[in-house]
Coordinates of C-alpha atoms (C1' of nucleotides) in Angstrom, one line a residue:
Chain Z
M1 CA 0.4 0.2 0.2
A2 CA 3.0 2.5 0.5
S3 CA 3.2 5.1 3.2
D4 CA -1.0 6.5 3.0
M5 CA 0.2 9.4 1.1
F6 CA -3.3 10.1 0.6
E7 CA -5.0 9.2 3.9
F8 CA -6.6 12.5 3.9
C9 CA -9.1 11.7 1.1
S10 CA -10.0 9.0 2.7
N11 CA -13.3 10.1 4.7
M12 CA -14.3 12.2 2.0
T13 CA -18.2 11.7 -0.2
E14 CA -17.5 11.2 -4.3
E15 CA -18.8 14.2 -4.1
Q16 CA -16.3 16.3 -2.1
D17 CA -13.7 14.1 -4.0
A18 CA -15.2 15.1 -7.6
R19 CA -14.2 18.7 -6.7
A20 CA -11.5 18.6 -5.1
R21 CA -10.2 16.9 -8.2
A22 CA -11.6 19.4 -9.9
L23 CA -9.9 21.8 -8.2
I24 CA -6.7 20.8 -8.1
E25 CA -6.8 20.4 -11.9
R26 CA -8.6 24.0 -12.7
A27 CA -5.8 25.8 -10.2
A28 CA -2.5 24.5 -12.2
A29 CA -4.8 24.3 -16.0
K30 CA -3.2 27.1 -18.3
W31 CA -5.3 30.0 -18.5
P32 CA -6.2 29.7 -14.6
L33 CA -3.0 29.8 -13.3
R34 CA -1.7 32.5 -15.9
I35 CA -5.0 34.8 -14.9
L36 CA -4.0 34.1 -10.8
H37 CA -0.8 34.7 -11.2
V38 CA -1.5 38.2 -13.8
L39 CA -3.8 39.4 -11.0
S40 CA -1.1 38.2 -8.2
D41 CA 1.5 40.6 -10.0
A42 CA -0.7 43.6 -10.1
G43 CA -1.3 43.7 -6.7
A44 CA -4.7 45.4 -7.2
P45 CA -7.5 45.0 -9.6
L46 CA -7.6 44.7 -12.8
R47 CA -9.8 45.7 -15.5
F48 CA -11.5 42.8 -18.0
S49 CA -9.5 44.7 -20.9
R50 CA -5.8 45.0 -18.7
L51 CA -6.2 41.3 -18.1
L52 CA -7.0 40.6 -22.3
E53 CA -4.0 42.4 -22.7
R54 CA -1.7 40.9 -20.0
V55 CA -2.5 37.1 -20.5
E56 CA -0.8 36.8 -23.6
G57 CA -3.0 34.8 -25.9
I58 CA -6.2 34.5 -24.6
S59 CA -8.7 35.2 -26.1
Q60 CA -11.9 37.1 -25.5
K61 CA -14.6 34.6 -24.7
V62 CA -12.0 31.9 -23.2
L63 CA -10.9 34.8 -20.9
T64 CA -14.6 36.1 -19.8
Q65 CA -15.6 31.7 -19.2
T66 CA -12.6 31.9 -16.9
L67 CA -12.9 34.7 -15.3
R68 CA -16.9 33.1 -14.2
T69 CA -15.0 29.9 -13.0
L70 CA -12.7 30.9 -10.9
E71 CA -15.4 33.9 -9.3
N72 CA -17.6 30.2 -8.8
D73 CA -14.8 28.8 -7.2
G74 CA -14.2 32.0 -4.6
L75 CA -10.8 32.6 -6.3
V76 CA -11.5 35.8 -7.8
I77 CA -13.8 38.7 -7.0
R78 CA -16.0 40.6 -9.7
T79 CA -17.0 43.6 -9.2
L80 CA -19.0 46.4 -11.9
Y81 CA -18.9 49.4 -12.0
P82 CA -22.4 51.0 -13.7
Q83 CA -21.3 53.4 -15.6
V84 CA -21.5 54.4 -19.4
P85 CA -19.1 52.6 -20.7
P86 CA -19.5 50.0 -18.3
R87 CA -16.1 49.0 -16.4
V88 CA -15.8 45.6 -14.4
E89 CA -12.7 45.4 -12.1
Y90 CA -11.4 41.8 -11.0
E91 CA -8.9 41.2 -7.8
L92 CA -8.0 37.9 -6.4
T93 CA -10.1 37.2 -2.7
P94 CA -7.9 36.3 -0.1
L95 CA -8.3 32.1 -0.9
G96 CA -7.2 32.6 -4.4
R97 CA -3.9 34.2 -3.5
D98 CA -3.3 31.6 -0.8
L99 CA -3.9 28.8 -3.1
L100 CA -1.5 30.7 -5.4
M101 CA 0.7 30.4 -3.4
Q102 CA 0.6 26.6 -3.0
V103 CA 0.5 26.0 -6.8
A104 CA 4.0 28.4 -6.5
A105 CA 5.6 26.0 -3.8
L106 CA 5.0 23.2 -7.1
W107 CA 5.5 24.8 -9.2
R108 CA 9.1 26.0 -7.7
W109 CA 9.5 22.6 -6.9
I110 CA 9.0 21.6 -10.5
V111 CA 11.3 24.0 -12.2
E112 CA 14.5 23.5 -9.5
R113 CA 14.5 19.6 -11.3
L114 CA 13.7 21.0 -14.5
E115 CA 16.6 18.6 -16.0
N116 CA 14.8 15.6 -14.1
F117 CA 11.9 15.6 -15.9
D118 CA 13.4 13.2 -19.0
A119 CA 12.7 9.6 -19.7
R120 CA 16.2 9.4 -20.4
K121 CA 17.3 10.4 -16.6
A122 CA 14.7 7.4 -15.7
V123 CA 16.1 4.1 -18.1
K124 CA 20.1 5.5 -16.8
L125 CA 18.8 5.3 -13.1
T126 CA 17.5 1.6 -13.6
A127 CA 20.4 0.4 -15.6
A128 CA 22.4 1.9 -12.7
A129 CA 20.3 0.3 -10.1
V130 CA 20.5 -2.9 -12.1
Chain L
M1 CA 3.4 43.9 -8.0
A2 CA 3.3 42.2 -4.8
S3 CA 5.7 40.4 -3.2
D4 CA 7.3 38.2 -5.3
M5 CA 5.7 34.6 -5.5
F6 CA 7.6 34.0 -8.7
E7 CA 10.7 35.2 -8.6
F8 CA 11.7 32.1 -8.9
C9 CA 10.7 31.7 -12.9
S10 CA 12.1 35.1 -13.5
N11 CA 15.1 33.8 -15.4
M12 CA 13.8 31.3 -17.3
T13 CA 14.2 30.8 -21.3
E14 CA 10.1 30.8 -22.8
E15 CA 11.0 27.1 -23.7
Q16 CA 11.9 26.0 -19.8
D17 CA 8.9 27.8 -18.7
A18 CA 6.9 26.3 -21.2
R19 CA 7.9 23.1 -20.1
A20 CA 7.0 23.7 -16.8
R21 CA 3.8 24.8 -17.1
A22 CA 3.3 21.5 -19.3
L23 CA 4.3 19.7 -16.0
I24 CA 2.5 21.3 -13.6
E25 CA -0.6 21.1 -15.9
R26 CA -0.2 17.7 -16.4
A27 CA 0.6 16.5 -12.7
A28 CA -3.0 17.9 -11.6
A29 CA -4.5 16.3 -14.9
K30 CA -7.1 14.1 -13.8
W31 CA -6.4 10.9 -15.6
P32 CA -2.2 11.0 -15.2
L33 CA -3.4 12.1 -11.1
R34 CA -5.2 9.1 -11.1
I35 CA -2.6 6.8 -12.6
L36 CA 0.7 8.0 -10.6
H37 CA -2.2 7.9 -7.3
V38 CA -3.0 3.8 -8.3
L39 CA 0.6 3.3 -8.7
S40 CA 1.7 4.9 -5.5
D41 CA -1.0 2.7 -3.6
A42 CA 0.0 -0.8 -5.4
G43 CA 3.7 0.1 -4.1
A44 CA 4.8 -2.5 -7.0
P45 CA 5.0 -2.7 -10.4
L46 CA 1.1 -3.0 -11.9
R47 CA 0.6 -4.4 -15.3
F48 CA -1.2 -2.6 -18.6
S49 CA -4.5 -4.8 -17.6
R50 CA -4.6 -4.2 -13.9
L51 CA -4.4 -0.6 -14.3
L52 CA -6.9 -0.5 -16.6
E53 CA -9.2 -1.9 -13.6
R54 CA -8.1 0.2 -11.2
V55 CA -7.7 3.3 -12.7
E56 CA -11.4 3.7 -13.2
G57 CA -13.4 4.7 -16.0
I58 CA -10.1 5.5 -17.8
S59 CA -10.3 3.2 -21.3
Q60 CA -7.7 1.6 -23.0
K61 CA -6.4 3.8 -25.4
V62 CA -6.1 7.0 -23.1
L63 CA -4.1 4.8 -20.6
T64 CA -2.0 3.9 -23.2
Q65 CA -1.2 7.8 -24.7
T66 CA -1.1 8.8 -20.5
L67 CA 1.3 5.8 -19.4
R68 CA 3.8 7.6 -23.3
T69 CA 3.7 10.8 -21.5
L70 CA 4.7 9.8 -17.7
E71 CA 7.0 7.7 -19.4
N72 CA 8.3 10.3 -21.2
D73 CA 8.3 12.9 -18.2
G74 CA 10.4 10.4 -16.7
L75 CA 7.6 9.5 -13.7
V76 CA 7.0 6.0 -14.6
I77 CA 8.9 2.9 -16.3
R78 CA 7.9 0.8 -18.6
T79 CA 9.3 -2.5 -18.5
L80 CA 8.6 -4.9 -21.3
Y81 CA 8.9 -8.8 -20.3
P82 CA 9.0 -10.8 -24.2
Q83 CA 7.0 -13.3 -23.0
V84 CA 4.4 -15.0 -25.0
P85 CA 1.6 -13.5 -24.6
P86 CA 3.4 -9.8 -23.5
R87 CA 4.0 -9.1 -19.7
V88 CA 4.8 -5.1 -19.3
E89 CA 4.9 -3.5 -16.2
Y90 CA 4.4 0.1 -15.0
E91 CA 6.2 1.5 -12.0
L92 CA 6.7 5.0 -10.4
T93 CA 10.5 6.3 -10.8
P94 CA 11.6 7.7 -8.0
L95 CA 11.1 11.5 -8.8
G96 CA 7.8 10.1 -9.9
R97 CA 7.0 9.2 -6.0
D98 CA 8.5 12.7 -5.2
L99 CA 6.5 15.0 -7.7
L100 CA 3.0 12.8 -6.5
M101 CA 4.0 13.8 -2.8
Q102 CA 4.7 18.0 -4.1
V103 CA 0.9 17.5 -5.6
A104 CA -0.4 15.3 -2.9
A105 CA 0.3 18.5 -0.6
L106 CA -1.5 20.4 -2.9
W107 CA -4.5 18.4 -3.2
R108 CA -4.7 17.9 1.2
W109 CA -4.3 21.9 1.1
I110 CA -7.1 22.5 -0.9
V111 CA -9.4 19.2 0.9
E112 CA -8.9 20.9 4.4
R113 CA -10.6 24.0 2.2
L114 CA -12.7 22.6 0.9
E115 CA -15.5 24.2 2.3
N116 CA -14.4 28.0 1.5
F117 CA -13.7 27.2 -2.3
D118 CA -17.4 28.5 -3.4
A119 CA -18.3 31.9 -4.8
R120 CA -21.0 32.9 -1.4
K121 CA -18.1 32.9 0.7
A122 CA -15.9 35.5 -1.3
V123 CA -19.3 37.7 -1.6
K124 CA -19.5 37.7 2.0
L125 CA -15.9 38.9 3.1
T126 CA -16.6 41.7 0.7
A127 CA -19.5 43.0 2.1
A128 CA -18.5 41.9 5.6
A129 CA -15.1 44.4 4.3
V130 CA -17.2 47.4 2.8
Chain U
dC1 C1' -1.9 -9.2 -22.9
dC2 C1' -0.4 -4.9 -24.9
dG3 C1' -1.8 -1.4 -27.6
dC4 C1' -1.9 1.0 -31.9
dA5 C1' -5.1 2.5 -36.6
dT6 C1' -9.2 3.7 -37.4
dC7 C1' -13.4 6.1 -37.4
dC8 C1' -16.4 8.8 -34.8
dT9 C1' -18.3 11.6 -31.3
dT10 C1' -17.9 15.1 -27.7
dT11 C1' -15.8 18.9 -25.4
dT12 C1' -12.9 23.1 -26.2
dA13 C1' -10.6 26.6 -28.4
dG14 C1' -10.2 30.7 -31.4
dA15 C1' -11.7 34.6 -34.9
dT16 C1' -16.1 37.4 -36.0
dA17 C1' -19.2 40.0 -35.7
dC18 C1' -23.0 42.2 -32.8
dT19 C1' -25.1 44.8 -28.1
dG20 C1' -26.3 47.7 -23.8
Chain F
dC1 C1' -16.4 48.7 -22.5
dA2 C1' -17.3 44.2 -21.2
dG3 C1' -19.2 41.2 -22.8
dT4 C1' -22.6 37.6 -25.6
dA5 C1' -23.4 34.6 -30.1
dT6 C1' -22.6 32.4 -33.9
dC7 C1' -19.3 29.8 -36.3
dT8 C1' -15.4 26.8 -37.5
dA9 C1' -11.0 24.5 -36.2
dA10 C1' -8.5 21.7 -33.1
dA11 C1' -8.4 18.4 -29.3
dA12 C1' -9.7 15.2 -26.8
dG13 C1' -12.1 11.1 -26.0
dG14 C1' -14.3 6.3 -26.5
dA15 C1' -15.7 2.2 -29.7
dT16 C1' -14.1 -0.9 -32.6
dG17 C1' -10.9 -4.4 -34.8
dC18 C1' -6.6 -6.0 -35.6
dG19 C1' -1.5 -8.0 -34.8
dG20 C1' 3.1 -8.9 -32.9

DNA sequence: CCGCATCCTTTTAGATACTG
DNA sequence: CAGTATCTAAAAGGATGCGG
């Protein structure tokens, strides 16, 4: 069984498990992570159009979709200022900042070992062990 | 600018950055994470057909594809025993185990705060702050 | 037994045009 | 400005049959 690295998820309902898996998957996915990163770097609320500029390569549609999901997950706050033309600002919630810190730790761990992630390394180690 | 949570990725080439992003995304993705989890739980090499049974809901095609990617990333080792019928076993590499531990830490962090990931919580906090 | 090749369906994303 | 609507392209996934 290996020492139980996943003991923490033994007392969960299927629904909770699915929710946690969805959250971890989304937090590490391309667009959500870039958006959270940009909002964190900005350190202040950003308008929709600023995000569209700074999140390189994202389309308007995908930006909208992803922001909705991040909002539903409680990671960003959307504030509408009812003006003409309208102004909408997005900012990280405390939870969003905390989650990003956790993901950043994993990211950093990977970056520090980047050269090890290569099939050839694994083959060499196996050969050496035999 | 916010205190620099991402200082570690400032001295990277675009290629390295892309590689790191791909790795973090894959490590947290549905099928790779389930496969790594099953291999970790097993604590021993598993045959292809055992994986197909234990990774609930995966198709043969996707299992093959995902295992190839995990192999290329140096996270699992594939061992072919040239018998008739053939026998193929998969096991975690040390790097695969270590990466899974890092992801498990993030996963656990999320599970422990599962109830906070909800837009209503964020709204309440905002309202309270105003 | 393992897994590739093919075909088909579903999902996801990009481009463009349009509205309050 | 901040979206929505529509269409198309691309990617992911399932089903099935074949081959070493």
